[in-house]
Each structure stands twice: as structure tokens, then as C-alpha cells.
Short mmCIF file of C-alpha atoms and ligand atoms in Angstrom, two decimals:
data_model
loop_
_atom_site.label_atom_id
_atom_site.label_comp_id
_atom_site.label_asym_id
_atom_site.label_seq_id
_atom_site.Cartn_x
_atom_site.Cartn_y
_atom_site.Cartn_z
CA MET A 287 4.84 -12.89 15.64
CA ILE A 288 6.93 -15.36 13.66
CA GLN A 289 10.37 -15.31 12.09
CA THR A 290 10.79 -17.41 8.97
CA GLN A 291 12.63 -17.65 5.70
CA ALA A 292 10.60 -16.94 2.58
CA THR A 293 11.32 -17.74 -1.06
CA VAL A 294 10.47 -15.39 -3.91
CA VAL A 295 7.95 -17.12 -6.17
CA ASP A 296 6.96 -14.31 -8.52
CA ILE A 297 7.76 -10.66 -9.24
CA GLU A 298 5.70 -8.16 -11.23
CA TYR A 299 7.57 -5.03 -12.31
CA SER A 300 6.34 -1.62 -13.36
CA PRO A 301 7.49 -0.69 -16.89
CA ASN A 302 10.42 1.32 -15.50
CA LYS A 303 11.33 -1.42 -12.94
CA GLU A 304 11.25 1.13 -10.13
CA VAL A 305 8.28 -0.61 -8.50
CA ALA A 306 8.04 -4.34 -7.85
CA PHE A 307 5.22 -6.51 -6.51
CA ILE A 308 7.15 -9.38 -4.93
CA TYR A 309 5.39 -12.60 -3.93
CA PHE A 310 6.92 -14.92 -1.36
CA LYS A 311 6.23 -18.42 -0.08
CA PRO A 312 7.18 -18.42 3.62
CA GLU A 313 8.54 -21.61 5.18
CA GLN A 314 6.16 -21.17 8.10
CA SER A 315 2.63 -19.97 7.56
CA PHE A 316 0.92 -17.45 9.81
CA SER A 317 -2.12 -15.15 9.89
CA PHE A 318 -2.24 -11.39 9.65
CA GLN A 319 -4.72 -8.58 9.36
CA GLU A 320 -4.73 -6.61 6.12
CA GLY A 321 -2.86 -3.31 6.66
CA GLN A 322 -0.10 -4.90 8.78
CA PHE A 323 3.58 -5.02 7.85
CA ILE A 324 6.54 -7.41 8.02
CA PHE A 325 10.28 -6.92 8.31
CA LEU A 326 12.32 -8.22 5.39
CA GLU A 327 16.03 -8.88 5.83
CA ARG A 328 18.56 -9.66 3.14
CA ILE A 329 20.32 -12.93 3.96
CA TRP A 330 24.13 -13.17 3.97
CA PHE A 331 24.59 -9.43 3.89
CA ALA A 332 25.81 -6.86 6.41
CA TYR A 333 26.75 -3.20 6.04
CA PRO A 334 30.37 -2.33 6.92
CA ASP A 335 29.23 -1.40 10.45
CA GLY A 336 27.80 -4.93 10.84
CA LYS A 337 24.15 -3.86 10.62
CA ALA A 338 21.75 -6.06 8.70
CA MET A 339 19.94 -4.83 5.59
CA LYS A 340 16.47 -4.97 7.06
CA ASN A 341 13.41 -2.75 6.62
CA ALA A 342 9.67 -2.74 7.22
CA TYR A 343 7.38 -3.49 4.27
CA SER A 344 3.61 -3.51 4.34
CA ILE A 345 1.79 -6.60 3.19
CA GLY A 346 0.08 -5.97 -0.17
CA THR A 347 -1.86 -9.22 -0.41
CA THR A 348 -4.72 -10.64 1.64
CA ASN A 349 -4.64 -13.12 4.48
CA LYS A 350 -6.94 -15.35 2.38
CA LEU A 351 -4.16 -15.71 -0.21
CA LEU A 352 -1.71 -16.73 2.52
CA GLN A 353 -4.11 -19.25 4.06
CA GLU A 354 -5.28 -20.75 0.75
CA LYS A 355 -2.19 -20.53 -1.50
CA TRP A 356 0.60 -19.92 1.04
CA ILE A 357 1.63 -16.72 -0.75
CA ILE A 358 2.30 -13.28 0.71
CA GLY A 359 3.38 -10.19 -1.22
CA THR A 360 4.61 -6.65 -0.86
CA ILE A 361 4.90 -3.71 -3.24
CA VAL A 362 8.29 -1.99 -3.08
CA LYS A 363 9.30 1.27 -4.69
CA LYS A 364 13.00 2.00 -5.16
CA SER A 365 13.79 5.03 -3.06
CA THR A 366 17.59 4.99 -2.57
CA GLU A 367 20.70 3.55 -4.19
CA TRP A 368 22.32 0.53 -2.51
CA GLY A 369 19.60 0.14 0.11
CA MET A 370 16.97 -2.50 0.71
CA SER A 371 14.52 -0.99 -1.77
CA GLU A 372 17.17 -1.16 -4.50
CA TYR A 373 17.92 -4.78 -3.59
CA LEU A 374 14.22 -5.69 -3.72
CA THR A 375 13.44 -3.90 -6.99
CA LYS A 376 16.67 -4.52 -8.92
CA LYS A 377 18.49 -7.55 -7.57
CA ILE A 378 16.26 -10.11 -5.90
CA ALA A 379 15.09 -12.89 -8.22
CA ILE A 380 12.65 -15.78 -8.23
CA GLY A 381 14.08 -18.59 -6.08
CA ASP A 382 16.00 -16.25 -3.73
CA THR A 383 15.26 -16.41 -0.01
CA ILE A 384 14.91 -13.67 2.55
CA ASN A 385 14.22 -13.47 6.28
CA MET A 386 10.70 -12.41 7.16
CA THR A 387 9.48 -11.31 10.61
CA GLY A 388 5.95 -10.30 11.48
CA PRO A 389 3.15 -9.45 11.31
CA LEU A 390 3.19 -6.09 13.07
CA GLY A 391 1.21 -2.86 13.08
CA HIS A 392 -2.18 -1.37 13.84
CA PHE A 393 -3.18 0.08 10.44
CA ILE A 394 -6.18 -2.21 10.39
CA ASP A 395 -9.91 -2.07 9.76
CA ASN A 396 -11.84 -1.83 13.05
CA LYS A 397 -15.10 -1.88 11.08
CA ILE A 398 -16.30 1.28 12.83
CA SER A 399 -18.06 2.18 9.57
CA HIS A 400 -18.75 0.35 6.32
CA ASN A 401 -17.95 3.47 4.27
CA TYR A 402 -14.28 3.54 3.33
CA VAL A 403 -11.95 6.20 1.97
CA PHE A 404 -8.48 5.09 0.93
CA MET A 405 -5.84 7.69 0.12
CA SER A 406 -2.34 6.62 -0.83
CA ILE A 407 0.61 7.79 -2.83
CA GLY A 408 3.59 5.90 -4.23
CA SER A 409 4.62 2.92 -2.11
CA GLY A 410 1.87 3.90 0.36
CA ILE A 411 -0.39 1.86 -1.90
CA THR A 412 0.80 -1.44 -0.37
CA PRO A 413 -1.32 -1.77 2.81
CA VAL A 414 -4.22 0.04 1.16
CA PHE A 415 -4.18 -2.46 -1.71
CA ALA A 416 -4.53 -5.31 0.81
CA LEU A 417 -7.34 -3.58 2.75
CA TYR A 418 -9.16 -2.74 -0.49
CA ASN A 419 -8.89 -6.28 -1.90
CA LYS A 420 -10.05 -7.78 1.40
CA LEU A 421 -13.23 -5.64 1.20
CA LEU A 422 -13.84 -6.81 -2.37
CA GLU A 423 -13.28 -10.45 -1.30
CA GLU A 424 -15.75 -10.21 1.59
CA LYS A 425 -18.15 -7.68 -0.01
CA LYS A 426 -18.79 -6.18 3.43
CA PHE A 427 -18.83 -2.49 2.55
CA ASP A 428 -21.41 0.12 1.69
CA HIS A 429 -19.21 2.52 -0.25
CA ILE A 430 -15.51 2.74 -1.14
CA VAL A 431 -13.76 5.86 -2.40
CA ASN A 432 -10.22 5.08 -3.47
CA VAL A 433 -7.74 7.86 -4.16
CA PHE A 434 -4.29 6.91 -5.42
CA GLY A 435 -1.49 9.11 -6.68
CA GLU A 436 1.73 8.32 -8.54
CA ARG A 437 4.13 10.50 -10.44
CA TYR A 438 4.54 8.68 -13.76
CA LYS A 439 2.54 6.06 -15.58
CA GLU A 440 5.81 4.11 -15.93
CA ASN A 441 5.60 3.54 -12.14
CA LEU A 442 2.28 1.74 -12.42
CA LEU A 443 1.89 -2.00 -11.97
CA SER A 444 -0.61 -3.62 -14.35
CA SER A 445 -2.26 -5.46 -11.46
CA VAL A 446 -2.92 -2.13 -9.73
CA VAL A 447 -4.27 -0.49 -12.88
CA ASP A 448 -6.59 -3.47 -13.40
CA ALA A 449 -7.79 -3.53 -9.79
CA TYR A 450 -8.41 0.23 -9.75
CA ASN A 451 -10.51 0.20 -12.90
CA ASN A 452 -13.90 -0.79 -11.51
CA ASN A 453 -15.97 2.35 -10.99
CA SER A 454 -19.55 1.60 -9.97
CA GLU A 455 -22.27 3.06 -7.79
CA THR A 456 -20.52 1.83 -4.67
CA ILE A 457 -16.85 2.07 -5.67
CA GLN A 458 -15.33 5.29 -6.91
CA GLN A 459 -11.76 5.60 -8.09
CA PHE A 460 -9.80 8.86 -8.22
CA LEU A 461 -6.44 8.26 -9.80
CA TYR A 462 -3.84 10.96 -10.13
CA LEU A 463 -0.63 11.03 -12.09
CA SER A 464 1.18 14.19 -11.15
CA GLN A 465 3.70 14.35 -13.97
CA GLU A 466 1.75 12.99 -16.93
CA LYS A 467 -0.61 14.48 -19.46
CA ASP A 468 -3.21 13.04 -21.84
CA LEU A 469 -4.25 10.00 -19.88
CA PRO A 470 -8.01 9.74 -20.18
CA ASP A 471 -8.67 7.66 -17.06
CA TRP A 472 -6.21 9.43 -14.80
CA ARG A 473 -6.31 13.03 -13.60
CA GLU A 474 -3.17 15.03 -13.72
CA SER A 475 -2.61 16.79 -10.45
CA TRP A 476 0.08 16.76 -7.83
CA TYR A 477 -2.04 16.80 -4.73
CA ILE A 478 -4.41 13.95 -4.03
CA GLN A 479 -5.78 16.30 -1.36
CA GLN A 480 -7.83 17.80 -4.18
CA ALA A 481 -10.11 14.77 -3.96
CA LEU A 482 -11.18 15.70 -0.43
CA ASP A 483 -13.93 18.13 -1.44
CA ILE A 484 -15.38 15.46 -3.72
CA ILE A 485 -15.23 12.94 -0.85
CA PHE A 486 -17.10 15.28 1.50
CA ASP A 487 -19.75 15.76 -1.21
CA ILE A 488 -20.09 12.01 -1.76
CA PHE A 489 -20.64 11.18 1.92
CA ALA A 490 -22.50 14.38 2.86
CA LYS A 491 -22.79 13.94 6.64
CA GLU A 492 -22.49 10.14 6.63
CA LYS A 493 -19.63 8.67 8.66
CA PHE A 494 -16.68 7.10 6.87
CA GLN A 495 -13.35 5.55 7.84
CA VAL A 496 -10.23 6.95 6.21
CA PHE A 497 -7.02 5.00 5.59
CA LEU A 498 -4.06 7.17 4.63
CA CYS A 499 -0.63 5.93 3.65
CA GLY A 500 2.34 7.67 2.10
CA LYS A 501 4.69 10.56 2.72
CA PRO A 502 4.34 12.22 6.16
CA VAL A 503 3.62 15.62 4.59
CA MET A 504 0.61 14.27 2.69
CA VAL A 505 -0.69 12.31 5.67
CA ASP A 506 -0.38 15.28 8.07
CA ASP A 507 -2.05 17.60 5.58
CA VAL A 508 -5.01 15.28 4.97
CA VAL A 509 -5.46 14.52 8.70
CA ALA A 510 -5.59 18.27 9.42
CA ILE A 511 -8.23 18.84 6.73
CA LEU A 512 -10.34 15.88 7.87
CA THR A 513 -10.34 16.88 11.53
CA ASP A 514 -11.04 20.52 10.62
CA ARG A 515 -14.21 19.29 8.94
CA TRP A 516 -16.24 16.72 10.82
CA VAL A 517 -14.26 13.47 10.75
CA GLU A 518 -13.57 12.14 14.25
CA LYS A 519 -10.04 10.94 15.09
CA ASP A 520 -11.18 7.33 15.69
CA TYR A 521 -12.23 7.18 12.04
CA ILE A 522 -8.80 8.19 10.71
CA HIS A 523 -6.07 5.57 10.34
CA PHE A 524 -2.66 6.40 8.93
CA GLU A 525 0.78 4.98 8.23
CA LYS A 526 3.63 7.30 7.24
CA TYR A 527 6.71 6.34 5.25
C1 FAD B 620 5.57 0.37 8.65
C2 FAD B 620 6.31 0.61 7.36
C3 FAD B 620 5.88 0.00 6.20
C4 FAD B 620 6.54 0.23 4.99
N1 FAD B 620 6.07 -0.36 3.86
C5 FAD B 620 6.67 -0.12 2.67
C6 FAD B 620 6.17 -0.70 1.48
O1 FAD B 620 5.20 -1.46 1.48
N2 FAD B 620 6.81 -0.44 0.31
C7 FAD B 620 7.92 0.38 0.27
O2 FAD B 620 8.47 0.58 -0.83
N3 FAD B 620 8.40 0.96 1.40
C8 FAD B 620 7.82 0.71 2.59
N4 FAD B 620 8.33 1.27 3.73
C9 FAD B 620 9.59 2.02 3.65
C10 FAD B 620 10.77 1.03 3.77
O3 FAD B 620 10.83 0.49 5.08
C11 FAD B 620 12.13 1.71 3.49
O4 FAD B 620 12.25 2.83 4.32
C12 FAD B 620 12.29 2.11 2.05
O5 FAD B 620 12.17 0.98 1.19
C13 FAD B 620 13.67 2.74 1.81
O6 FAD B 620 14.64 1.77 2.12
P1 FAD B 620 16.09 1.78 1.51
O7 FAD B 620 16.74 0.52 1.84
O8 FAD B 620 16.06 2.13 0.09
O9 FAD B 620 16.78 2.92 2.30
P2 FAD B 620 17.36 2.86 3.79
O10 FAD B 620 17.33 1.53 4.40
O11 FAD B 620 16.70 3.96 4.53
O12 FAD B 620 18.85 3.21 3.52
C14 FAD B 620 19.20 4.46 2.98
C15 FAD B 620 20.60 4.40 2.43
O13 FAD B 620 21.53 4.19 3.50
C16 FAD B 620 22.30 3.03 3.27
N5 FAD B 620 22.45 2.37 4.57
C17 FAD B 620 21.46 1.99 5.40
N6 FAD B 620 22.00 1.46 6.52
C18 FAD B 620 23.34 1.54 6.38
C19 FAD B 620 24.45 1.16 7.20
N7 FAD B 620 24.27 0.57 8.40
N8 FAD B 620 25.69 1.39 6.73
C20 FAD B 620 25.88 1.97 5.52
N9 FAD B 620 24.88 2.35 4.71
C21 FAD B 620 23.64 2.14 5.15
C22 FAD B 620 21.51 2.21 2.27
O14 FAD B 620 22.37 1.40 1.50
C23 FAD B 620 20.82 3.27 1.45
O15 FAD B 620 21.64 3.73 0.40
C24 FAD B 620 7.68 1.08 4.96
C25 FAD B 620 8.12 1.69 6.12
C26 FAD B 620 7.45 1.46 7.30
C27 FAD B 620 7.95 2.16 8.55
#
């Protein structure tokens, strides 16, 4: 694990600026496994009780990008006022520096199967986006089913929409916008759990690994459904936040 300062080199915003894909150049390079997270800490800031503004953020880019271009990124969704997520989506700017510690976490691909199911909602997309892009980089998969849910189209990053627009025989995308209507490529539905029946049909009795990330209630619900059917615990990976 390393501790370094990192400078913001680029930021992509969703149309409503509630979601930001922030790219950093760390002073010290390191290696990580897609799915891991880092701690980000605002420099020169302390809450009145002296605590640092510091939170965990998953890495949304691949290790290849860090090794080849020295760039690492995370996708942050604003979830409170005055907190770290507000700082990262509303205040931080290109050229600013931040403390970065990591990598940490075990939400990683153990390659137990080459069939992959990704299910994420909101900011839960971040580690899934890295895992998904790593598979596309290496082309070492048999089948990917990717299920992603957001509330509004205004929350969507163009880079995510572009990356999740490649349906084929081996990659299937199920994209849900819970609060929108009339979007031809996106289904309107609140629960991404609705994709589970389709997933079980796609894989029949074949084994698949599942990566789940998002709100605890969604993760718990999906884990219960998967284990009730025939998915073994070793094949289910999750991160809740
Ligand atoms: C492993 C992991 C990975 C994650 N990855 C991501 C990710 O990729 N993207 C993402 O968007 N989120 C991610 N999260 C969630 C993230 O860590 C934050 O919980 C989220 O961004 C909300 O942070 P916040 O600063 O807005 O709120 P909090 O830090 O929870 O603060 C809540 C409120 O309390 C105030 N506050 C906090 N501490 C103090 C204090 N000491 N004194 C006074 N006021 C205080 C803040 O100002 C704020 O208003 C991840 C979480 C985990 C555990």
C-alpha cells in the first residue's frame, strides 16, 4: 500500500454535475487489481472536531492505464452536502492535489469462471466499470452480462453510455433508468433485480461469477436470490456503499 499526493488532470461531469469521473496523476506510481479502492483525502482541510475529510473511493480505471499513462480515476456521485462527495463533484478542479492511499479491497476477479455478471447501481458502477474494461482489454471472457441502474439520464456520464453500448453475442447490456420514460435503449424500472430471471435464462445451468456493487439493500436482495437458485457463494462478489 502506498500513500501519495495526486493531481487532478481531467474531470468528466454528468449533465447535472452530480456525477464526476475524476482522473488523477499520482506522484508515485503503483499497481492495483481492478475492483480495488483507494482513500482520498482533501488537503489542508479538517472538520471542526479535527477529523480529516477522507473517504474510500473505488478505482474506475484499469491498472493498464496507470502503468502506461500514469493515470488513475474514480467515479464519484454527490450524496451529501458539505462532505467529500460534494467536494469531489462540485469543488475540486484540474490542477488541484489530493492525498491518495491504497490500493485496498478484495472485490477482485479470481477467474473462477469466464462468464461474468455485473450488477451495479449509482456510484456502485465505479469498480464494475474497471473490471468490465479490464475484461474488454484482455478479451479473456466467454460471456458478459452487464446490468446497470441509475435514476435519471442526467446522471449519466457520456463515457459510460458509450462503453455500455456494445451489445453482441457475448456481451449483453441491461440498462435501467428508474425515473425516466421514452428512452429507447434504456428500460425504465426501479429494480435491477428484474434482470435476474433473464440472466438465469442466458446461462441456463452454466456457472458464472457475479460482481455486485451499490446500496446494501440491493446487494443483500440479489445475493439472497442468487443463493436461493444455484449460484455458489464463492461465485458471488460484492461491495456495499
Ligand atoms: C470501499 C468503498 C468504495 C467506495 N467507492 C465509491 C465510489 O467509487 N464512488 C462514490 O461516489 N462513493 C464511493 N463510496 C462511498 C464514499 O466513501 C462516501 O461514503 C460517499 O462519497 C459519501 O461521502 P460524503 O463525504 O458525501 O459523506 P460523509 O463523509 O459520509 O459525510 C456525511 C456528512 O457529514 C459531514 N461530516 C463528516 N464527517 C464530519 C465531521 N468529522 N465533522 C462534521 N461533519 C462531518 C460531511 O460534511 C457530510 O455533510 C465508497 C465507499 C466504500 C466503503
